[in-house]
Every structure is written in C-alpha cells, then in structure tokens.
Amino acid sequence: IEVLEDLYPAVREVAAQSLAKQADTRAVEPLIKLLGDKYFNARRRAAEALGKLEDKRAVLPLLEALKDKDEMVRRNAVLSLGQIGDVRALVPLRRLYSGANKNLHLPAFEALTELKTNVLYRDRLKLKRKREQLDQVETLIVSLVNWFGTIRHQVVRKLTYTNDPRAFPYFVAALFWGK
C-alpha cells in the first residue's frame, strides 16, 4: 500500500495492479487517492483496481473519474462502477451510454448490464433472507403451544428479537399461559 506513493509513476501503476489481485480493502483509500495522480497509467490502474475490490467507498471518486481527461481512465471507471454495482452510478452510466462519446458506449452498456445484474441479485438475496426470517417466526409461533415452560420461555425470547408484529399477540398470550 505504501508503494502507491512511490516517486516513480510506473511503480505506482504496478502497485495498483497488484493490490487489485490481493483483494485487500485497506487499499481502497490509497487507490482513491491515486485517482488524482498526474500519471494517467496510475489513474487508469487505480480505477481498474477499485472495480475489482468492489467497495462502495469508491463509487463517488469513480463518478468523478468519469470526467478525467484520459479516455482509458474514464473507460476503467465506467467498468469499475458496473462491477461495484451501486445504483448511484445508474444515471451517469446511462448518460454515457446515450452520450456523444462513441468510445464509451460499449463499456457503459457492459457496466449497466453488470450493475443491473448485481442489484437484482442483491435484491433477490434480501428477499430470500426475509422469507427465511418469516418462516422462522411462523415456526416459533407454532412452538409456543409447547406445554414445557422452559421451551416456551426460550421461544418467547427468540420472538422478542425478531421484532415481527405477527408474533405480538402470541407473545402476550404466552405470558399468561400456565397462570
């Protein structure tokens, strides 16, 4: 990581390239700083590496890198935004896809496709987890009818942690069972 501040631009470029392969998130901030380097190859490699790290902290700096004077830096920033998959990049990527710079149309299309795939995957995963949580709550509610006090007590404790409103009437009823 310290090598990213080396005096020689080629060393900074190679350092950015190798950090991307290591997938070390400690490198995100130094790589973001490298996006402002005077040497275009260092900026290009930094943009590329940030995409491979897929860290959301890099989204805003990469959006700024879309304004870079070097086309390869812009191209790598576009592709990296797609890899990260943050919805904040959706509008800028659409602008680039429909914009005047024909050289960025294909990378913008690829990034948009990857971004949408990442977002859909995350949404499906969240939905699946929510369903699993709902199934757990229903199982716990059914378990409340157990006549053993210690089991019922454990189930009530679990239900309080779920914060599911469906469990509340059963939770109240369980307090009065056996009295």
mmCIF file of N, CA and C in Angstrom, residues 10-141:
data_model
loop_
_atom_site.group_PDB
_atom_site.id
_atom_site.type_symbol
_atom_site.label_atom_id
_atom_site.label_comp_id
_atom_site.label_asym_id
_atom_site.label_seq_id
_atom_site.Cartn_x
_atom_site.Cartn_y
_atom_site.Cartn_z
ATOM 1 N N ALA A 10 5.619 4.418 -12.720
ATOM 2 C CA ALA A 10 5.464 3.018 -13.130
ATOM 3 C C ALA A 10 5.326 2.103 -11.915
ATOM 4 N N VAL A 11 5.996 2.442 -10.827
ATOM 5 C CA VAL A 11 5.903 1.649 -9.599
ATOM 6 C C VAL A 11 4.494 1.780 -9.015
ATOM 7 N N ARG A 12 3.956 3.001 -9.029
ATOM 8 C CA ARG A 12 2.588 3.223 -8.526
ATOM 9 C C ARG A 12 1.578 2.437 -9.370
ATOM 10 N N GLU A 13 1.811 2.407 -10.679
ATOM 11 C CA GLU A 13 0.916 1.682 -11.587
ATOM 12 C C GLU A 13 0.910 0.189 -11.270
ATOM 13 N N VAL A 14 2.088 -0.394 -11.126
ATOM 14 C CA VAL A 14 2.206 -1.823 -10.838
ATOM 15 C C VAL A 14 1.650 -2.136 -9.444
ATOM 16 N N ALA A 15 1.855 -1.229 -8.509
ATOM 17 C CA ALA A 15 1.327 -1.436 -7.156
ATOM 18 C C ALA A 15 -0.199 -1.488 -7.174
ATOM 19 N N ALA A 16 -0.820 -0.598 -7.924
ATOM 20 C CA ALA A 16 -2.284 -0.597 -8.033
ATOM 21 C C ALA A 16 -2.774 -1.894 -8.659
ATOM 22 N N GLN A 17 -2.057 -2.337 -9.662
ATOM 23 C CA GLN A 17 -2.428 -3.581 -10.348
ATOM 24 C C GLN A 17 -2.335 -4.781 -9.399
ATOM 25 N N SER A 18 -1.286 -4.850 -8.607
ATOM 26 C CA SER A 18 -1.117 -5.991 -7.708
ATOM 27 C C SER A 18 -2.086 -5.932 -6.530
ATOM 28 N N LEU A 19 -2.439 -4.738 -6.075
ATOM 29 C CA LEU A 19 -3.402 -4.623 -4.983
ATOM 30 C C LEU A 19 -4.783 -5.126 -5.395
ATOM 31 N N ALA A 20 -5.128 -4.949 -6.636
ATOM 32 C CA ALA A 20 -6.421 -5.435 -7.125
ATOM 33 C C ALA A 20 -6.481 -6.953 -7.049
ATOM 34 N N LYS A 21 -5.358 -7.605 -7.296
ATOM 35 C CA LYS A 21 -5.319 -9.069 -7.255
ATOM 36 C C LYS A 21 -5.397 -9.600 -5.831
ATOM 37 N N GLN A 22 -4.939 -8.804 -4.854
ATOM 38 C CA GLN A 22 -4.929 -9.249 -3.466
ATOM 39 C C GLN A 22 -6.284 -9.079 -2.789
ATOM 40 N N ALA A 23 -7.147 -8.266 -3.344
ATOM 41 C CA ALA A 23 -8.492 -8.022 -2.796
ATOM 42 C C ALA A 23 -8.440 -7.564 -1.338
ATOM 43 N N ASP A 24 -7.550 -6.648 -1.043
ATOM 44 C CA ASP A 24 -7.391 -6.108 0.303
ATOM 45 C C ASP A 24 -8.119 -4.769 0.380
ATOM 46 N N THR A 25 -9.176 -4.699 1.172
ATOM 47 C CA THR A 25 -9.979 -3.476 1.227
ATOM 48 C C THR A 25 -9.256 -2.317 1.911
ATOM 49 N N ARG A 26 -8.142 -2.592 2.581
ATOM 50 C CA ARG A 26 -7.357 -1.492 3.151
ATOM 51 C C ARG A 26 -6.768 -0.615 2.050
ATOM 52 N N ALA A 27 -6.721 -1.134 0.842
ATOM 53 C CA ALA A 27 -6.140 -0.402 -0.275
ATOM 54 C C ALA A 27 -7.123 0.581 -0.911
ATOM 55 N N VAL A 28 -8.378 0.554 -0.507
ATOM 56 C CA VAL A 28 -9.389 1.388 -1.170
ATOM 57 C C VAL A 28 -9.045 2.869 -1.074
ATOM 58 N N GLU A 29 -8.783 3.365 0.121
ATOM 59 C CA GLU A 29 -8.492 4.798 0.295
ATOM 60 C C GLU A 29 -7.232 5.231 -0.463
ATOM 61 N N PRO A 30 -6.115 4.482 -0.357
ATOM 62 C CA PRO A 30 -4.937 4.875 -1.149
ATOM 63 C C PRO A 30 -5.188 4.828 -2.665
ATOM 64 N N LEU A 31 -5.994 3.868 -3.108
ATOM 65 C CA LEU A 31 -6.311 3.796 -4.540
ATOM 66 C C LEU A 31 -7.194 4.966 -4.963
ATOM 67 N N ILE A 32 -8.093 5.369 -4.097
ATOM 68 C CA ILE A 32 -8.925 6.547 -4.385
ATOM 69 C C ILE A 32 -8.024 7.770 -4.528
ATOM 70 N N LYS A 33 -7.056 7.873 -3.641
ATOM 71 C CA LYS A 33 -6.097 8.988 -3.714
ATOM 72 C C LYS A 33 -5.308 8.934 -5.028
ATOM 73 N N LEU A 34 -4.982 7.721 -5.471
ATOM 74 C CA LEU A 34 -4.217 7.540 -6.708
ATOM 75 C C LEU A 34 -5.017 7.962 -7.945
ATOM 76 N N LEU A 35 -6.335 8.035 -7.834
ATOM 77 C CA LEU A 35 -7.148 8.520 -8.966
ATOM 78 C C LEU A 35 -6.809 9.961 -9.332
ATOM 79 N N GLY A 36 -6.180 10.681 -8.413
ATOM 80 C CA GLY A 36 -5.773 12.065 -8.682
ATOM 81 C C GLY A 36 -4.321 12.199 -9.107
ATOM 82 N N ASP A 37 -3.657 11.099 -9.380
ATOM 83 C CA ASP A 37 -2.247 11.107 -9.777
ATOM 84 C C ASP A 37 -2.049 11.846 -11.100
ATOM 85 N N LYS A 38 -0.867 12.444 -11.280
ATOM 86 C CA LYS A 38 -0.566 13.142 -12.538
ATOM 87 C C LYS A 38 -0.378 12.174 -13.694
ATOM 88 N N TYR A 39 0.082 10.989 -13.391
ATOM 89 C CA TYR A 39 0.408 9.984 -14.395
ATOM 90 C C TYR A 39 -0.856 9.203 -14.758
ATOM 91 N N PHE A 40 -1.238 9.245 -16.040
ATOM 92 C CA PHE A 40 -2.519 8.650 -16.448
ATOM 93 C C PHE A 40 -2.588 7.145 -16.256
ATOM 94 N N ASN A 41 -1.451 6.433 -16.444
ATOM 95 C CA ASN A 41 -1.476 4.973 -16.264
ATOM 96 C C ASN A 41 -1.735 4.595 -14.808
ATOM 97 N N ALA A 42 -1.245 5.387 -13.881
ATOM 98 C CA ALA A 42 -1.510 5.130 -12.458
ATOM 99 C C ALA A 42 -2.995 5.341 -12.171
ATOM 100 N N ARG A 43 -3.577 6.400 -12.738
ATOM 101 C CA ARG A 43 -5.009 6.654 -12.558
ATOM 102 C C ARG A 43 -5.841 5.528 -13.179
ATOM 103 N N ARG A 44 -5.415 5.085 -14.363
ATOM 104 C CA ARG A 44 -6.131 4.022 -15.071
ATOM 105 C C ARG A 44 -6.126 2.728 -14.256
ATOM 106 N N ARG A 45 -4.960 2.366 -13.723
ATOM 107 C CA ARG A 45 -4.842 1.141 -12.924
ATOM 108 C C ARG A 45 -5.602 1.273 -11.595
ATOM 109 N N ALA A 46 -5.601 2.476 -11.019
ATOM 110 C CA ALA A 46 -6.343 2.696 -9.772
ATOM 111 C C ALA A 46 -7.838 2.494 -10.006
ATOM 112 N N ALA A 47 -8.353 3.042 -11.097
ATOM 113 C CA ALA A 47 -9.778 2.877 -11.423
ATOM 114 C C ALA A 47 -10.113 1.407 -11.637
ATOM 115 N N GLU A 48 -9.243 0.720 -12.319
ATOM 116 C CA GLU A 48 -9.450 -0.709 -12.572
ATOM 117 C C GLU A 48 -9.424 -1.508 -11.266
ATOM 118 N N ALA A 49 -8.459 -1.205 -10.405
ATOM 119 C CA ALA A 49 -8.312 -1.923 -9.140
ATOM 120 C C ALA A 49 -9.514 -1.686 -8.223
ATOM 121 N N LEU A 50 -10.024 -0.469 -8.213
ATOM 122 C CA LEU A 50 -11.179 -0.169 -7.360
ATOM 123 C C LEU A 50 -12.400 -0.990 -7.774
ATOM 124 N N GLY A 51 -12.547 -1.235 -9.050
ATOM 125 C CA GLY A 51 -13.650 -2.077 -9.507
ATOM 126 C C GLY A 51 -13.504 -3.504 -9.039
ATOM 127 N N LYS A 52 -12.288 -4.011 -9.050
ATOM 128 C CA LYS A 52 -12.061 -5.395 -8.621
ATOM 129 C C LYS A 52 -12.256 -5.552 -7.116
ATOM 130 N N LEU A 53 -12.025 -4.483 -6.362
ATOM 131 C CA LEU A 53 -12.226 -4.545 -4.917
ATOM 132 C C LEU A 53 -13.708 -4.460 -4.546
ATOM 133 N N GLU A 54 -14.518 -3.911 -5.451
ATOM 134 C CA GLU A 54 -15.972 -3.826 -5.282
ATOM 135 C C GLU A 54 -16.387 -3.201 -3.952
ATOM 136 N N ASP A 55 -15.748 -2.111 -3.593
ATOM 137 C CA ASP A 55 -16.052 -1.415 -2.349
ATOM 138 C C ASP A 55 -16.851 -0.150 -2.657
ATOM 139 N N LYS A 56 -17.956 0.027 -1.956
ATOM 140 C CA LYS A 56 -18.861 1.150 -2.228
ATOM 141 C C LYS A 56 -18.221 2.516 -1.947
ATOM 142 N N ARG A 57 -17.173 2.563 -1.153
ATOM 143 C CA ARG A 57 -16.495 3.840 -0.888
ATOM 144 C C ARG A 57 -15.904 4.435 -2.157
ATOM 145 N N ALA A 58 -15.692 3.611 -3.160
ATOM 146 C CA ALA A 58 -15.057 4.070 -4.389
ATOM 147 C C ALA A 58 -16.046 4.657 -5.393
ATOM 148 N N VAL A 59 -17.338 4.563 -5.133
ATOM 149 C CA VAL A 59 -18.334 4.978 -6.128
ATOM 150 C C VAL A 59 -18.210 6.460 -6.468
ATOM 151 N N LEU A 60 -18.241 7.331 -5.468
ATOM 152 C CA LEU A 60 -18.185 8.775 -5.753
ATOM 153 C C LEU A 60 -16.871 9.188 -6.423
ATOM 154 N N PRO A 61 -15.711 8.711 -5.944
ATOM 155 C CA PRO A 61 -14.473 9.047 -6.652
ATOM 156 C C PRO A 61 -14.448 8.521 -8.094
ATOM 157 N N LEU A 62 -15.021 7.345 -8.318
ATOM 158 C CA LEU A 62 -15.072 6.815 -9.685
ATOM 159 C C LEU A 62 -16.023 7.638 -10.554
ATOM 160 N N LEU A 63 -17.104 8.134 -9.965
ATOM 161 C CA LEU A 63 -18.001 9.021 -10.718
ATOM 162 C C LEU A 63 -17.261 10.296 -11.125
ATOM 163 N N GLU A 64 -16.398 10.779 -10.239
ATOM 164 C CA GLU A 64 -15.565 11.944 -10.579
ATOM 165 C C GLU A 64 -14.558 11.588 -11.677
ATOM 166 N N ALA A 65 -14.059 10.356 -11.636
ATOM 167 C CA ALA A 65 -13.085 9.916 -12.640
ATOM 168 C C ALA A 65 -13.703 9.824 -14.030
ATOM 169 N N LEU A 66 -15.024 9.816 -14.113
ATOM 170 C CA LEU A 66 -15.684 9.835 -15.427
ATOM 171 C C LEU A 66 -15.398 11.132 -16.175
ATOM 172 N N LYS A 67 -14.926 12.151 -15.460
ATOM 173 C CA LYS A 67 -14.599 13.454 -16.073
ATOM 174 C C LYS A 67 -13.106 13.572 -16.393
ATOM 175 N N ASP A 68 -12.339 12.508 -16.163
ATOM 176 C CA ASP A 68 -10.895 12.536 -16.394
ATOM 177 C C ASP A 68 -10.599 12.859 -17.848
ATOM 178 N N LYS A 69 -9.456 13.527 -18.082
ATOM 179 C CA LYS A 69 -9.097 13.892 -19.462
ATOM 180 C C LYS A 69 -8.642 12.690 -20.286
ATOM 181 N N ASP A 70 -8.208 11.615 -19.608
ATOM 182 C CA ASP A 70 -7.757 10.420 -20.326
ATOM 183 C C ASP A 70 -8.928 9.456 -20.530
ATOM 184 N N GLU A 71 -9.099 9.016 -21.763
ATOM 185 C CA GLU A 71 -10.227 8.145 -22.101
ATOM 186 C C GLU A 71 -10.138 6.774 -21.437
ATOM 187 N N MET A 72 -8.938 6.232 -21.285
ATOM 188 C CA MET A 72 -8.785 4.918 -20.655
ATOM 189 C C MET A 72 -9.131 4.975 -19.163
ATOM 190 N N VAL A 73 -8.835 6.095 -18.526
ATOM 191 C CA VAL A 73 -9.227 6.267 -17.121
ATOM 192 C C VAL A 73 -10.741 6.276 -17.038
ATOM 193 N N ARG A 74 -11.384 7.023 -17.930
ATOM 194 C CA ARG A 74 -12.854 7.078 -17.945
ATOM 195 C C ARG A 74 -13.443 5.692 -18.221
ATOM 196 N N ARG A 75 -12.857 4.996 -19.173
ATOM 197 C CA ARG A 75 -13.348 3.655 -19.528
ATOM 198 C C ARG A 75 -13.250 2.702 -18.334
ATOM 199 N N ASN A 76 -12.092 2.710 -17.653
ATOM 200 C CA ASN A 76 -11.921 1.832 -16.495
ATOM 201 C C ASN A 76 -12.845 2.238 -15.346
ATOM 202 N N ALA A 77 -13.094 3.529 -15.195
ATOM 203 C CA ALA A 77 -14.023 3.991 -14.162
ATOM 204 C C ALA A 77 -15.432 3.484 -14.472
ATOM 205 N N VAL A 78 -15.820 3.534 -15.742
ATOM 206 C CA VAL A 78 -17.135 3.050 -16.167
ATOM 207 C C VAL A 78 -17.279 1.566 -15.830
ATOM 208 N N LEU A 79 -16.309 0.772 -16.225
ATOM 209 C CA LEU A 79 -16.368 -0.672 -15.977
ATOM 210 C C LEU A 79 -16.338 -0.992 -14.486
ATOM 211 N N SER A 80 -15.567 -0.231 -13.733
ATOM 212 C CA SER A 80 -15.493 -0.452 -12.291
ATOM 213 C C SER A 80 -16.812 -0.133 -11.601
ATOM 214 N N LEU A 81 -17.471 0.902 -12.059
ATOM 215 C CA LEU A 81 -18.780 1.239 -11.488
ATOM 216 C C LEU A 81 -19.775 0.101 -11.714
ATOM 217 N N GLY A 82 -19.687 -0.530 -12.858
ATOM 218 C CA GLY A 82 -20.543 -1.694 -13.111
ATOM 219 C C GLY A 82 -20.211 -2.852 -12.197
ATOM 220 N N GLN A 83 -18.920 -3.073 -11.945
ATOM 221 C CA GLN A 83 -18.502 -4.169 -11.071
ATOM 222 C C GLN A 83 -18.952 -3.939 -9.631
ATOM 223 N N ILE A 84 -18.894 -2.691 -9.187
ATOM 224 C CA ILE A 84 -19.286 -2.382 -7.810
ATOM 225 C C ILE A 84 -20.790 -2.569 -7.646
ATOM 226 N N GLY A 85 -21.553 -2.175 -8.663
ATOM 227 C CA GLY A 85 -22.993 -2.426 -8.643
ATOM 228 C C GLY A 85 -23.792 -1.523 -7.734
ATOM 229 N N ASP A 86 -23.386 -0.279 -7.613
ATOM 230 C CA ASP A 86 -24.120 0.672 -6.773
ATOM 231 C C ASP A 86 -25.081 1.470 -7.648
ATOM 232 N N VAL A 87 -26.314 1.628 -7.196
ATOM 233 C CA VAL A 87 -27.332 2.307 -8.016
ATOM 234 C C VAL A 87 -27.032 3.782 -8.236
ATOM 235 N N ARG A 88 -26.154 4.381 -7.444
ATOM 236 C CA ARG A 88 -25.788 5.790 -7.659
ATOM 237 C C ARG A 88 -25.113 5.996 -9.011
ATOM 238 N N ALA A 89 -24.589 4.932 -9.589
ATOM 239 C CA ALA A 89 -23.911 5.031 -10.877
ATOM 240 C C ALA A 89 -24.866 4.877 -12.055
ATOM 241 N N LEU A 90 -26.099 4.536 -11.796
ATOM 242 C CA LEU A 90 -27.043 4.228 -12.871
ATOM 243 C C LEU A 90 -27.257 5.399 -13.822
ATOM 244 N N VAL A 91 -27.591 6.552 -13.302
ATOM 245 C CA VAL A 91 -27.877 7.719 -14.162
ATOM 246 C C VAL A 91 -26.629 8.173 -14.932
ATOM 247 N N PRO A 92 -25.469 8.331 -14.260
ATOM 248 C CA PRO A 92 -24.278 8.720 -15.040
ATOM 249 C C PRO A 92 -23.909 7.715 -16.129
ATOM 250 N N LEU A 93 -24.084 6.426 -15.843
ATOM 251 C CA LEU A 93 -23.767 5.408 -16.853
ATOM 252 C C LEU A 93 -24.754 5.474 -18.018
ATOM 253 N N ARG A 94 -26.013 5.741 -17.727
ATOM 254 C CA ARG A 94 -26.999 5.899 -18.809
ATOM 255 C C ARG A 94 -26.659 7.097 -19.684
ATOM 256 N N ARG A 95 -26.219 8.178 -19.051
ATOM 257 C CA ARG A 95 -25.819 9.369 -19.821
ATOM 258 C C ARG A 95 -24.658 9.049 -20.754
ATOM 259 N N LEU A 96 -23.683 8.302 -20.221
ATOM 260 C CA LEU A 96 -22.536 7.939 -21.060
ATOM 261 C C LEU A 96 -22.958 7.022 -22.197
ATOM 262 N N TYR A 97 -23.881 6.125 -21.932
ATOM 263 C CA TYR A 97 -24.343 5.200 -22.964
ATOM 264 C C TYR A 97 -25.043 5.939 -24.098
ATOM 265 N N SER A 98 -25.788 6.960 -23.750
ATOM 266 C CA SER A 98 -26.507 7.701 -24.792
ATOM 267 C C SER A 98 -25.789 8.983 -25.197
ATOM 268 N N GLY A 99 -24.591 9.197 -24.693
ATOM 269 C CA GLY A 99 -23.849 10.436 -24.954
ATOM 270 C C GLY A 99 -23.128 10.454 -26.283
ATOM 271 N N ALA A 100 -22.392 11.520 -26.493
ATOM 272 C CA ALA A 100 -21.711 11.756 -27.767
ATOM 273 C C ALA A 100 -20.441 10.918 -27.938
ATOM 274 N N ASN A 101 -19.798 10.537 -26.843
ATOM 275 C CA ASN A 101 -18.543 9.795 -26.927
ATOM 276 C C ASN A 101 -18.827 8.330 -27.269
ATOM 277 N N LYS A 102 -18.686 7.997 -28.526
ATOM 278 C CA LYS A 102 -18.993 6.643 -29.021
ATOM 279 C C LYS A 102 -18.070 5.582 -28.413
ATOM 280 N N ASN A 103 -16.850 5.996 -28.025
ATOM 281 C CA ASN A 103 -15.895 5.034 -27.469
ATOM 282 C C ASN A 103 -16.322 4.509 -26.101
ATOM 283 N N LEU A 104 -17.215 5.220 -25.426
ATOM 284 C CA LEU A 104 -17.666 4.782 -24.112
ATOM 285 C C LEU A 104 -19.032 4.096 -24.146
ATOM 286 N N HIS A 105 -19.645 3.992 -25.317
ATOM 287 C CA HIS A 105 -20.966 3.365 -25.409
ATOM 288 C C HIS A 105 -20.934 1.905 -24.987
ATOM 289 N N LEU A 106 -20.026 1.129 -25.551
ATOM 290 C CA LEU A 106 -19.957 -0.291 -25.228
ATOM 291 C C LEU A 106 -19.565 -0.520 -23.766
ATOM 292 N N PRO A 107 -18.517 0.141 -23.238
ATOM 293 C CA PRO A 107 -18.212 -0.049 -21.816
ATOM 294 C C PRO A 107 -19.377 0.371 -20.902
ATOM 295 N N ALA A 108 -20.074 1.444 -21.273
ATOM 296 C CA ALA A 108 -21.219 1.877 -20.462
ATOM 297 C C ALA A 108 -22.334 0.835 -20.507
ATOM 298 N N PHE A 109 -22.557 0.265 -21.680
ATOM 299 C CA PHE A 109 -23.574 -0.786 -21.802
ATOM 300 C C PHE A 109 -23.201 -1.992 -20.948
ATOM 301 N N GLU A 110 -21.933 -2.410 -21.013
ATOM 302 C CA GLU A 110 -21.461 -3.539 -20.210
ATOM 303 C C GLU A 110 -21.605 -3.247 -18.723
ATOM 304 N N ALA A 111 -21.256 -2.023 -18.329
ATOM 305 C CA ALA A 111 -21.350 -1.646 -16.915
ATOM 306 C C ALA A 111 -22.799 -1.615 -16.455
ATOM 307 N N LEU A 112 -23.682 -1.079 -17.269
ATOM 308 C CA LEU A 112 -25.106 -1.043 -16.925
ATOM 309 C C LEU A 112 -25.668 -2.455 -16.775
ATOM 310 N N THR A 113 -25.278 -3.332 -17.672
ATOM 311 C CA THR A 113 -25.742 -4.721 -17.610
ATOM 312 C C THR A 113 -25.254 -5.382 -16.325
ATOM 313 N N GLU A 114 -23.980 -5.193 -16.016
ATOM 314 C CA GLU A 114 -23.425 -5.795 -14.803
ATOM 315 C C GLU A 114 -24.031 -5.171 -13.551
ATOM 316 N N LEU A 115 -24.223 -3.861 -13.565
ATOM 317 C CA LEU A 115 -24.820 -3.170 -12.425
ATOM 318 C C LEU A 115 -26.227 -3.686 -12.157
ATOM 319 N N LYS A 116 -27.025 -3.796 -13.189
ATOM 320 C CA LYS A 116 -28.398 -4.284 -13.012
ATOM 321 C C LYS A 116 -28.402 -5.724 -12.512
ATOM 322 N N THR A 117 -27.497 -6.542 -13.011
ATOM 323 C CA THR A 117 -27.402 -7.923 -12.555
ATOM 324 C C THR A 117 -27.043 -7.968 -11.077
ATOM 325 N N ASN A 118 -26.064 -7.146 -10.664
ATOM 326 C CA ASN A 118 -25.654 -7.113 -9.256
ATOM 327 C C ASN A 118 -26.799 -6.656 -8.362
ATOM 328 N N VAL A 119 -27.509 -5.624 -8.769
ATOM 329 C CA VAL A 119 -28.613 -5.092 -7.968
ATOM 330 C C VAL A 119 -29.733 -6.127 -7.860
ATOM 331 N N LEU A 120 -30.081 -6.767 -8.968
ATOM 332 C CA LEU A 120 -31.128 -7.785 -8.932
ATOM 333 C C LEU A 120 -30.728 -8.952 -8.042
ATOM 334 N N TYR A 121 -29.488 -9.368 -8.115
ATOM 335 C CA TYR A 121 -29.015 -10.474 -7.288
ATOM 336 C C TYR A 121 -29.122 -10.121 -5.806
ATOM 337 N N ARG A 122 -28.663 -8.900 -5.446
ATOM 338 C CA ARG A 122 -28.740 -8.477 -4.047
ATOM 339 C C ARG A 122 -30.186 -8.388 -3.575
ATOM 340 N N ASP A 123 -31.081 -7.873 -4.426
ATOM 341 C CA ASP A 123 -32.496 -7.779 -4.052
ATOM 342 C C ASP A 123 -33.097 -9.161 -3.841
ATOM 343 N N ARG A 124 -32.760 -10.103 -4.706
ATOM 344 C CA ARG A 124 -33.268 -11.473 -4.542
ATOM 345 C C ARG A 124 -32.737 -12.098 -3.264
ATOM 346 N N LEU A 125 -31.476 -11.834 -2.960
ATOM 347 C CA LEU A 125 -30.875 -12.375 -1.746
ATOM 348 C C LEU A 125 -31.558 -11.795 -0.504
ATOM 349 N N LYS A 126 -31.838 -10.492 -0.521
ATOM 350 C CA LYS A 126 -32.542 -9.867 0.605
ATOM 351 C C LYS A 126 -33.937 -10.461 0.757
ATOM 352 N N LEU A 127 -34.618 -10.658 -0.349
ATOM 353 C CA LEU A 127 -35.960 -11.233 -0.317
ATOM 354 C C LEU A 127 -35.929 -12.660 0.233
ATOM 355 N N LYS A 128 -34.928 -13.424 -0.183
ATOM 356 C CA LYS A 128 -34.795 -14.795 0.305
ATOM 357 C C LYS A 128 -34.558 -14.802 1.810
ATOM 358 N N ARG A 129 -33.691 -13.908 2.291
ATOM 359 C CA ARG A 129 -33.428 -13.832 3.732
ATOM 360 C C ARG A 129 -34.679 -13.425 4.498
ATOM 361 N N LYS A 130 -35.444 -12.507 3.931
ATOM 362 C CA LYS A 130 -36.683 -12.070 4.574
ATOM 363 C C LYS A 130 -37.667 -13.237 4.671
ATOM 364 N N ARG A 131 -37.781 -14.010 3.580
ATOM 365 C CA ARG A 131 -38.658 -15.184 3.597
ATOM 366 C C ARG A 131 -38.224 -16.183 4.659
ATOM 367 N N GLU A 132 -36.906 -16.413 4.741
ATOM 368 C CA GLU A 132 -36.394 -17.340 5.741
ATOM 369 C C GLU A 132 -36.708 -16.849 7.144
ATOM 370 N N GLN A 133 -36.589 -15.543 7.355
ATOM 371 C CA GLN A 133 -36.898 -14.974 8.665
ATOM 372 C C GLN A 133 -38.385 -15.143 8.973
ATOM 373 N N LEU A 134 -39.235 -14.913 7.973
ATOM 374 C CA LEU A 134 -40.668 -15.089 8.175
ATOM 375 C C LEU A 134 -40.996 -16.536 8.515
ATOM 376 N N ASP A 135 -40.344 -17.476 7.832
ATOM 377 C CA ASP A 135 -40.556 -18.893 8.122
ATOM 378 C C ASP A 135 -40.139 -19.220 9.549
ATOM 379 N N GLN A 136 -39.044 -18.626 10.019
ATOM 380 C CA GLN A 136 -38.589 -18.858 11.385
ATOM 381 C C GLN A 136 -39.616 -18.341 12.392
ATOM 382 N N VAL A 137 -40.167 -17.164 12.116
ATOM 383 C CA VAL A 137 -41.150 -16.572 13.015
ATOM 384 C C VAL A 137 -42.377 -17.477 13.108
ATOM 385 N N GLU A 138 -42.845 -17.953 11.963
ATOM 386 C CA GLU A 138 -44.015 -18.836 11.970
ATOM 387 C C GLU A 138 -43.733 -20.119 12.755
ATOM 388 N N THR A 139 -42.548 -20.669 12.594
ATOM 389 C CA THR A 139 -42.172 -21.873 13.336
ATOM 390 C C THR A 139 -42.139 -21.593 14.831
ATOM 391 N N LEU A 140 -41.607 -20.431 15.205
ATOM 392 C CA LEU A 140 -41.558 -20.077 16.620
ATOM 393 C C LEU A 140 -42.958 -19.893 17.197
ATOM 394 N N ILE A 141 -43.850 -19.273 16.430
ATOM 395 C CA ILE A 141 -45.227 -19.066 16.899
ATOM 396 C C ILE A 141 -45.897 -20.420 17.154
#
